[in-house]
Amino acid sequence: MTVVCLPDERARQLVGAVDGLTVVTWDGSGPEPPHLAETELLVGSYTRPALSPGQLAGLPRLRVLQVLSAGVDSWLQVLPPGVTLCNGRGVHGPSTAELAVALVLGQVRDLPRYARQQADQDWFDGPRESVCDQRVLIIGAGDIGSRIQSSLVALGAAVTLVGRAERPGVRSMEAVPALLPVQDVVVLAVPLTDQTRSLVDAEFLSRMKDRALVVNVGRGPTIVTDDLLAELRSGRLRAGLDVTDPEPLPKGHPLWSAPNLMLTPHVGGGSTGWPTRAYALVTAQLRRFAVGEPLLNVVT
Amino acid sequence: MTVVCLPDERARQLVGAVDGLTVVTWDGSGPEPPHLAETELLVGSYTRPALSPGQLAGLPRLRVLQVLSAGVDSWLQVLPPGVTLCNGRGVHGPSTAELAVALVLGQVRDLPRYARQQADQDWFDGPRESVCDQRVLIIGAGDIGSRIQSSLVALGAAVTLVGRAERPGVRSMEAVPALLPVQDVVVLAVPLTDQTRSLVDAEFLSRMKDRALVVNVGRGPTIVTDDLLAELRSGRLRAGLDVTDPEPLPKGHPLWSAPNLMLTPHVGGGSTGWPTRAYALVTAQLRRFAVGEPLLNVVT
């Protein structure tokens, strides 16, 4: 018997039966189901925290951990040795890319100003900027970054994509310092790794143009919060953040009241249609697992 | 001597000299320059009203009127018989498409709600929708509509484009009533014509799904204001309007205080880089005019 564990009954319904696999459901809370200890492939819950090392130690036969988000940092910290980790590349990509574009356009087109004018019944058109006249640097050349690129290129922006390694159409991280001074917008769509933690610090920000915009839809700790705060408060830079460090942002944190900032509470992924996309991926993954085919979205 | 009239000195500088043409500048205000009456091609000002019929009567040799906006309704009303009208297709297209996408994403991703939460220091993520799970109908298959389509398709939306005539990838206006009931978003990117005036009336709106979104970046009178107001006030529909009827919206007009509405004061085009794009088109057009080649962007 090959046991796989899905997070909940809704997941089981969306996945259906897969030949050769016995499905149990558990998300780390509540009583443990029969055969849980025999689990060989575990699908982590999208909405609950990662399992603890103690809980994972209770799954000695675990070989594959499937996560439903693109970022895997919280699970990577507890991953037992020898277990293959697969991420949810593509599940939240469209929705997260969309929020990045919403934050870019919201700031560039000054939607908060027009909201104030609407409240004041003030029809003032005045000068206005547009990304079609701007340069955009996207750091992160995965599904999310590529979608942001396509969406903004369609609107006329001049977009440069940056990935881990140089390849046609993608610049490497080493090129970033030289690219920064001419960018109007910098979008961060990278997972949290040793290379991306604190990537955007005072020095990085100091290379950016006056009035340039930083948008982050990846992970909060990619930006050094205090360094960004200084630039927002001086009015030199603008930002759009869907992720912060710390997160959730506690009441009274200075980011809440920072000027020149559009802030959303980590709502890039997880939009209404995500379970359909997530469990289509899980279904495909289970079929591959059952017959021993190479798995999709292997991170490590 | 072939005289062409540009609106101002800035235009003259951006266009430069064109062999065979004598350039005068006038925008309908101020003293008339020498040789104005001999004008054969007139470039209308983007920022000032159309010339009056009396002013145009003073240009008896006028053969071509070049307008710098995509919409030509105000000039069409005064166009002397036999004069060729050319529009500014492409000049404001990227910027206007961008504002349409900004209004779609602003409403779908609920940016006004997150702005209120930011002011209240409230980190509440809650349920959220995404265009990647939605159907979008774009009425208007020109430069603006096509750019909106590409930008939203990159984000995963299922987009249907509607134009004047059916062609591959474009549905006709006749198909709209049957398409409406399944759309989450309807974007209007059409000029004002007999066909589009009052297109979106109570009956059109009644075919739309509950909570669907109407976005208009074309011309205000395409929507019957009172009919949309009724749907916004009942909470059944949402809207994002960059153009209104009347325009500018006077203080106290009920649209200002309508719920479920994101309103911008006709700022789709005219963004910072427009003169560069506009006078690149005018330069190309003058060269064609000087040598008798077919003109670009002929409307009528």
mmCIF file of C-alpha atoms in Angstrom, chain B residues 17-283:
data_model
loop_
_atom_site.group_PDB
_atom_site.id
_atom_site.type_symbol
_atom_site.label_atom_id
_atom_site.label_comp_id
_atom_site.label_asym_id
_atom_site.label_seq_id
_atom_site.Cartn_x
_atom_site.Cartn_y
_atom_site.Cartn_z
ATOM 1 C CA ALA B 17 11.646 70.824 -41.132
ATOM 2 C CA VAL B 18 9.885 68.788 -43.835
ATOM 3 C CA ASP B 19 10.959 69.381 -47.462
ATOM 4 C CA GLY B 20 8.328 71.150 -49.499
ATOM 5 C CA LEU B 21 6.212 72.375 -46.576
ATOM 6 C CA THR B 22 5.900 75.757 -44.914
ATOM 7 C CA VAL B 23 4.997 75.409 -41.263
ATOM 8 C CA VAL B 24 2.904 77.939 -39.333
ATOM 9 C CA THR B 25 1.686 77.515 -35.748
ATOM 10 C CA TRP B 26 -1.740 78.314 -34.315
ATOM 11 C CA ASP B 27 -4.029 76.525 -31.861
ATOM 12 C CA GLY B 28 -7.161 78.615 -32.289
ATOM 13 C CA SER B 29 -6.218 81.130 -29.604
ATOM 14 C CA GLY B 30 -4.130 84.282 -29.987
ATOM 15 C CA PRO B 31 -3.290 86.187 -33.161
ATOM 16 C CA GLU B 32 -3.385 84.430 -36.517
ATOM 17 C CA PRO B 33 0.059 83.932 -38.103
ATOM 18 C CA PRO B 34 0.858 85.032 -41.683
ATOM 19 C CA HIS B 35 -0.204 82.508 -44.347
ATOM 20 C CA LEU B 36 -2.657 80.757 -41.943
ATOM 21 C CA ALA B 37 -5.444 81.110 -44.512
ATOM 22 C CA GLU B 38 -3.404 79.034 -46.977
ATOM 23 C CA THR B 39 -3.249 76.037 -44.602
ATOM 24 C CA GLU B 40 -3.804 72.722 -46.414
ATOM 25 C CA LEU B 41 -3.068 70.386 -43.474
ATOM 26 C CA LEU B 42 -4.013 71.329 -39.921
ATOM 27 C CA VAL B 43 -2.861 69.508 -36.780
ATOM 28 C CA GLY B 44 -5.432 70.077 -34.043
ATOM 29 C CA SER B 45 -4.297 70.878 -30.498
ATOM 30 C CA TYR B 46 -4.554 67.970 -28.058
ATOM 31 C CA THR B 47 -5.098 70.203 -25.049
ATOM 32 C CA ARG B 48 -7.446 72.874 -26.457
ATOM 33 C CA PRO B 49 -11.015 72.551 -27.792
ATOM 34 C CA ALA B 50 -11.679 71.883 -31.471
ATOM 35 C CA LEU B 51 -11.710 74.958 -33.708
ATOM 36 C CA SER B 52 -15.104 76.529 -34.317
ATOM 37 C CA PRO B 53 -16.854 76.234 -37.705
ATOM 38 C CA GLY B 54 -16.140 79.962 -38.165
ATOM 39 C CA GLN B 55 -12.414 79.441 -37.585
ATOM 40 C CA LEU B 56 -12.352 76.499 -39.988
ATOM 41 C CA ALA B 57 -14.188 78.582 -42.586
ATOM 42 C CA GLY B 58 -11.125 80.829 -42.538
ATOM 43 C CA LEU B 59 -9.036 77.934 -43.930
ATOM 44 C CA PRO B 60 -10.578 77.515 -47.416
ATOM 45 C CA ARG B 61 -7.674 75.422 -48.746
ATOM 46 C CA LEU B 62 -7.840 72.875 -45.909
ATOM 47 C CA ARG B 63 -7.601 69.294 -47.189
ATOM 48 C CA VAL B 64 -6.420 67.296 -44.168
ATOM 49 C CA LEU B 65 -7.198 67.567 -40.465
ATOM 50 C CA GLN B 66 -4.865 65.580 -38.203
ATOM 51 C CA VAL B 67 -6.175 65.077 -34.666
ATOM 52 C CA LEU B 68 -3.856 63.878 -31.871
ATOM 53 C CA SER B 69 -6.379 61.776 -29.932
ATOM 54 C CA ALA B 70 -7.870 58.401 -30.832
ATOM 55 C CA GLY B 71 -11.403 59.755 -30.385
ATOM 56 C CA VAL B 72 -12.378 62.368 -32.981
ATOM 57 C CA ASP B 73 -15.977 63.142 -31.990
ATOM 58 C CA SER B 74 -15.468 66.840 -31.157
ATOM 59 C CA TRP B 75 -13.659 67.506 -34.467
ATOM 60 C CA LEU B 76 -16.046 65.388 -36.514
ATOM 61 C CA GLN B 77 -18.842 67.773 -35.572
ATOM 62 C CA VAL B 78 -17.062 70.708 -37.237
ATOM 63 C CA LEU B 79 -15.266 68.908 -40.094
ATOM 64 C CA PRO B 80 -15.797 70.860 -43.350
ATOM 65 C CA PRO B 81 -17.027 68.769 -46.288
ATOM 66 C CA GLY B 82 -14.291 67.158 -48.368
ATOM 67 C CA VAL B 83 -11.633 67.398 -45.643
ATOM 68 C CA THR B 84 -9.844 64.130 -44.760
ATOM 69 C CA LEU B 85 -9.803 63.424 -41.010
ATOM 70 C CA CYS B 86 -6.893 61.450 -39.486
ATOM 71 C CA ASN B 87 -6.736 60.432 -35.839
ATOM 72 C CA GLY B 88 -3.952 59.841 -33.328
ATOM 73 C CA ARG B 89 -4.262 56.046 -33.246
ATOM 74 C CA GLY B 90 -1.323 54.714 -31.245
ATOM 75 C CA VAL B 91 -0.339 58.037 -29.630
ATOM 76 C CA HIS B 92 -2.345 57.552 -26.459
ATOM 77 C CA GLY B 93 -3.076 53.857 -26.962
ATOM 78 C CA PRO B 94 -0.514 52.372 -24.588
ATOM 79 C CA SER B 95 -1.275 54.885 -21.855
ATOM 80 C CA THR B 96 -5.055 54.511 -22.223
ATOM 81 C CA ALA B 97 -4.883 50.717 -22.319
ATOM 82 C CA GLU B 98 -2.768 50.908 -19.184
ATOM 83 C CA LEU B 99 -5.356 52.953 -17.338
ATOM 84 C CA ALA B 100 -8.050 50.453 -18.358
ATOM 85 C CA VAL B 101 -5.937 47.627 -16.920
ATOM 86 C CA ALA B 102 -5.297 49.736 -13.795
ATOM 87 C CA LEU B 103 -9.050 50.237 -13.293
ATOM 88 C CA VAL B 104 -9.820 46.545 -13.926
ATOM 89 C CA LEU B 105 -7.137 45.354 -11.510
ATOM 90 C CA GLY B 106 -7.874 48.103 -9.003
ATOM 91 C CA GLN B 107 -11.480 46.938 -8.710
ATOM 92 C CA VAL B 108 -10.928 43.169 -9.099
ATOM 93 C CA ARG B 109 -8.067 43.184 -6.553
ATOM 94 C CA ASP B 110 -10.014 45.563 -4.300
ATOM 95 C CA LEU B 111 -7.260 48.160 -3.910
ATOM 96 C CA PRO B 112 -9.645 50.682 -2.273
ATOM 97 C CA ARG B 113 -10.356 48.142 0.491
ATOM 98 C CA TYR B 114 -6.656 47.584 1.145
ATOM 99 C CA ALA B 115 -6.100 51.363 1.203
ATOM 100 C CA ARG B 116 -8.714 51.606 3.975
ATOM 101 C CA GLN B 117 -7.077 48.689 5.823
ATOM 102 C CA GLN B 118 -3.684 50.396 5.478
ATOM 103 C CA ALA B 119 -5.131 53.569 7.034
ATOM 104 C CA ASP B 120 -6.642 51.421 9.824
ATOM 105 C CA GLN B 121 -3.419 49.349 10.281
ATOM 106 C CA ASP B 122 -5.517 46.227 9.692
ATOM 107 C CA TRP B 123 -3.702 43.155 8.244
ATOM 108 C CA PHE B 124 -6.718 41.140 7.083
ATOM 109 C CA ASP B 125 -6.176 39.021 3.994
ATOM 110 C CA GLY B 126 -9.639 37.442 3.574
ATOM 111 C CA PRO B 127 -11.128 36.055 0.363
ATOM 112 C CA ARG B 128 -10.018 37.653 -2.869
ATOM 113 C CA GLU B 129 -10.757 37.433 -6.554
ATOM 114 C CA SER B 130 -8.372 37.500 -9.499
ATOM 115 C CA VAL B 131 -8.863 38.141 -13.216
ATOM 116 C CA CYS B 132 -7.026 34.871 -13.874
ATOM 117 C CA ASP B 133 -10.272 33.166 -12.839
ATOM 118 C CA GLN B 134 -12.463 35.547 -14.818
ATOM 119 C CA ARG B 135 -13.913 36.276 -18.230
ATOM 120 C CA VAL B 136 -13.300 39.699 -19.708
ATOM 121 C CA LEU B 137 -15.154 41.184 -22.689
ATOM 122 C CA ILE B 138 -13.403 44.073 -24.413
ATOM 123 C CA ILE B 139 -15.596 46.160 -26.714
ATOM 124 C CA GLY B 140 -13.255 47.915 -29.118
ATOM 125 C CA ALA B 141 -10.694 45.944 -31.126
ATOM 126 C CA GLY B 142 -8.355 48.807 -32.060
ATOM 127 C CA ASP B 143 -4.916 49.551 -30.671
ATOM 128 C CA ILE B 144 -6.257 50.212 -27.169
ATOM 129 C CA GLY B 145 -8.499 47.138 -26.978
ATOM 130 C CA SER B 146 -5.804 44.855 -28.361
ATOM 131 C CA ARG B 147 -3.263 46.054 -25.810
ATOM 132 C CA ILE B 148 -5.715 45.551 -22.947
ATOM 133 C CA GLN B 149 -6.341 42.038 -24.264
ATOM 134 C CA SER B 150 -2.643 41.133 -24.432
ATOM 135 C CA SER B 151 -1.961 42.543 -20.998
ATOM 136 C CA LEU B 152 -4.824 40.644 -19.344
ATOM 137 C CA VAL B 153 -4.218 37.397 -21.254
ATOM 138 C CA ALA B 154 -0.655 37.432 -19.864
ATOM 139 C CA LEU B 155 -2.259 37.465 -16.407
ATOM 140 C CA GLY B 156 -4.420 34.434 -17.206
ATOM 141 C CA ALA B 157 -7.775 36.083 -17.957
ATOM 142 C CA ALA B 158 -10.108 34.586 -20.581
ATOM 143 C CA VAL B 159 -10.593 37.529 -22.930
ATOM 144 C CA THR B 160 -13.085 38.038 -25.779
ATOM 145 C CA LEU B 161 -12.512 40.972 -28.124
ATOM 146 C CA VAL B 162 -15.428 42.672 -29.906
ATOM 147 C CA GLY B 163 -15.035 44.903 -32.959
ATOM 148 C CA ARG B 164 -17.231 46.488 -35.597
ATOM 149 C CA ALA B 165 -16.937 43.474 -37.893
ATOM 150 C CA GLU B 166 -16.392 39.783 -37.176
ATOM 151 C CA ARG B 167 -12.899 38.540 -38.078
ATOM 152 C CA PRO B 168 -10.562 35.855 -36.716
ATOM 153 C CA GLY B 169 -10.160 36.511 -33.007
ATOM 154 C CA VAL B 170 -12.758 39.291 -32.991
ATOM 155 C CA ARG B 171 -16.518 38.931 -32.417
ATOM 156 C CA SER B 172 -19.019 41.400 -33.837
ATOM 157 C CA MET B 173 -21.206 43.798 -31.875
ATOM 158 C CA GLU B 174 -24.190 41.574 -32.658
ATOM 159 C CA ALA B 175 -22.676 38.853 -30.468
ATOM 160 C CA VAL B 176 -22.515 41.084 -27.379
ATOM 161 C CA PRO B 177 -25.976 40.440 -25.853
ATOM 162 C CA ALA B 178 -25.343 36.684 -25.826
ATOM 163 C CA LEU B 179 -21.811 37.103 -24.448
ATOM 164 C CA LEU B 180 -22.690 39.464 -21.581
ATOM 165 C CA PRO B 181 -24.243 37.045 -19.066
ATOM 166 C CA VAL B 182 -20.985 35.101 -18.570
ATOM 167 C CA GLN B 183 -18.587 38.052 -18.295
ATOM 168 C CA ASP B 184 -17.007 39.146 -15.020
ATOM 169 C CA VAL B 185 -15.578 42.299 -16.596
ATOM 170 C CA VAL B 186 -16.671 44.417 -19.573
ATOM 171 C CA VAL B 187 -14.200 47.021 -20.851
ATOM 172 C CA LEU B 188 -15.352 49.787 -23.218
ATOM 173 C CA ALA B 189 -12.608 51.095 -25.522
ATOM 174 C CA VAL B 190 -14.658 52.478 -28.413
ATOM 175 C CA PRO B 191 -14.924 55.921 -29.994
ATOM 176 C CA LEU B 192 -18.210 57.815 -29.779
ATOM 177 C CA THR B 193 -20.302 57.034 -32.866
ATOM 178 C CA ASP B 194 -24.002 56.585 -33.594
ATOM 179 C CA GLN B 195 -23.479 52.879 -32.865
ATOM 180 C CA THR B 196 -21.724 53.335 -29.526
ATOM 181 C CA ARG B 197 -23.712 56.261 -28.088
ATOM 182 C CA SER B 198 -25.904 54.901 -25.253
ATOM 183 C CA LEU B 199 -24.720 51.360 -26.066
ATOM 184 C CA VAL B 200 -24.574 50.561 -22.359
ATOM 185 C CA ASP B 201 -28.113 51.201 -21.172
ATOM 186 C CA ALA B 202 -30.396 49.565 -18.628
ATOM 187 C CA GLU B 203 -31.002 46.570 -20.879
ATOM 188 C CA PHE B 204 -27.287 46.005 -21.561
ATOM 189 C CA LEU B 205 -26.504 46.275 -17.855
ATOM 190 C CA SER B 206 -29.358 43.956 -16.907
ATOM 191 C CA ARG B 207 -27.698 41.173 -18.915
ATOM 192 C CA MET B 208 -24.543 41.411 -16.830
ATOM 193 C CA LYS B 209 -23.770 39.047 -13.928
ATOM 194 C CA ASP B 210 -24.186 40.189 -10.348
ATOM 195 C CA ARG B 211 -20.991 41.901 -9.105
ATOM 196 C CA ALA B 212 -19.650 42.221 -12.666
ATOM 197 C CA LEU B 213 -17.454 45.213 -13.458
ATOM 198 C CA VAL B 214 -17.860 47.810 -16.248
ATOM 199 C CA VAL B 215 -14.768 49.838 -17.183
ATOM 200 C CA ASN B 216 -14.927 52.746 -19.654
ATOM 201 C CA VAL B 217 -11.837 54.429 -21.127
ATOM 202 C CA GLY B 218 -13.504 55.508 -24.388
ATOM 203 C CA ARG B 219 -16.108 58.256 -24.231
ATOM 204 C CA GLY B 220 -18.631 58.978 -21.472
ATOM 205 C CA PRO B 221 -21.845 58.960 -23.564
ATOM 206 C CA THR B 222 -21.302 55.295 -24.468
ATOM 207 C CA ILE B 223 -22.880 54.638 -21.063
ATOM 208 C CA VAL B 224 -26.308 55.969 -20.039
ATOM 209 C CA THR B 225 -25.201 57.525 -16.764
ATOM 210 C CA ASP B 226 -28.522 57.191 -14.910
ATOM 211 C CA ASP B 227 -28.827 53.517 -15.851
ATOM 212 C CA LEU B 228 -25.341 52.748 -14.533
ATOM 213 C CA LEU B 229 -25.991 54.808 -11.401
ATOM 214 C CA ALA B 230 -29.013 52.653 -10.581
ATOM 215 C CA GLU B 231 -26.906 49.456 -10.789
ATOM 216 C CA LEU B 232 -24.061 50.952 -8.715
ATOM 217 C CA ARG B 233 -26.410 52.189 -6.016
ATOM 218 C CA SER B 234 -28.189 48.862 -5.727
ATOM 219 C CA GLY B 235 -24.779 47.223 -5.345
ATOM 220 C CA ARG B 236 -25.434 44.809 -8.185
ATOM 221 C CA LEU B 237 -22.633 46.060 -10.456
ATOM 222 C CA ARG B 238 -19.265 47.770 -10.068
ATOM 223 C CA ALA B 239 -17.554 50.254 -12.377
ATOM 224 C CA GLY B 240 -14.272 51.943 -13.207
ATOM 225 C CA LEU B 241 -14.728 55.120 -15.255
ATOM 226 C CA ASP B 242 -12.096 57.380 -16.765
ATOM 227 C CA VAL B 243 -14.725 59.123 -18.890
ATOM 228 C CA THR B 244 -18.170 60.326 -17.869
ATOM 229 C CA ASP B 245 -21.278 61.999 -19.254
ATOM 230 C CA PRO B 246 -21.247 64.917 -18.549
ATOM 231 C CA GLU B 247 -17.567 65.765 -18.510
ATOM 232 C CA PRO B 248 -15.968 67.308 -16.564
ATOM 233 C CA LEU B 249 -18.240 66.028 -13.847
ATOM 234 C CA PRO B 250 -19.682 69.022 -11.982
ATOM 235 C CA LYS B 251 -19.533 69.174 -8.195
ATOM 236 C CA GLY B 252 -22.615 67.567 -6.699
ATOM 237 C CA HIS B 253 -23.164 65.172 -9.634
ATOM 238 C CA PRO B 254 -24.420 61.832 -8.251
ATOM 239 C CA LEU B 255 -21.568 59.857 -9.889
ATOM 240 C CA TRP B 256 -19.103 61.487 -7.471
ATOM 241 C CA SER B 257 -20.740 59.795 -4.502
ATOM 242 C CA ALA B 258 -21.863 56.569 -6.185
ATOM 243 C CA PRO B 259 -20.770 53.410 -4.362
ATOM 244 C CA ASN B 260 -18.809 50.604 -6.074
ATOM 245 C CA LEU B 261 -17.172 53.097 -8.440
ATOM 246 C CA MET B 262 -13.529 53.916 -9.104
ATOM 247 C CA LEU B 263 -13.391 57.244 -10.944
ATOM 248 C CA THR B 264 -10.488 58.995 -12.694
ATOM 249 C CA PRO B 265 -10.804 62.398 -14.448
ATOM 250 C CA HIS B 266 -10.182 61.452 -18.122
ATOM 251 C CA VAL B 267 -6.469 60.794 -17.648
ATOM 252 C CA GLY B 268 -6.094 57.712 -19.886
ATOM 253 C CA GLY B 269 -4.085 59.487 -22.562
ATOM 254 C CA GLY B 270 -1.897 62.568 -22.374
ATOM 255 C CA SER B 271 0.719 60.997 -20.128
ATOM 256 C CA THR B 272 4.213 62.478 -19.900
ATOM 257 C CA GLY B 273 5.616 60.970 -23.102
ATOM 258 C CA TRP B 274 2.702 61.731 -25.431
ATOM 259 C CA PRO B 275 4.243 64.636 -27.385
ATOM 260 C CA THR B 276 7.142 62.444 -28.507
ATOM 261 C CA ARG B 277 4.747 59.794 -29.792
ATOM 262 C CA ALA B 278 2.316 62.324 -31.279
ATOM 263 C CA TYR B 279 4.891 64.296 -33.236
ATOM 264 C CA ALA B 280 6.613 61.175 -34.510
ATOM 265 C CA LEU B 281 3.230 60.376 -36.106
ATOM 266 C CA VAL B 282 2.809 63.955 -37.365
ATOM 267 C CA THR B 283 6.307 63.954 -38.871
#
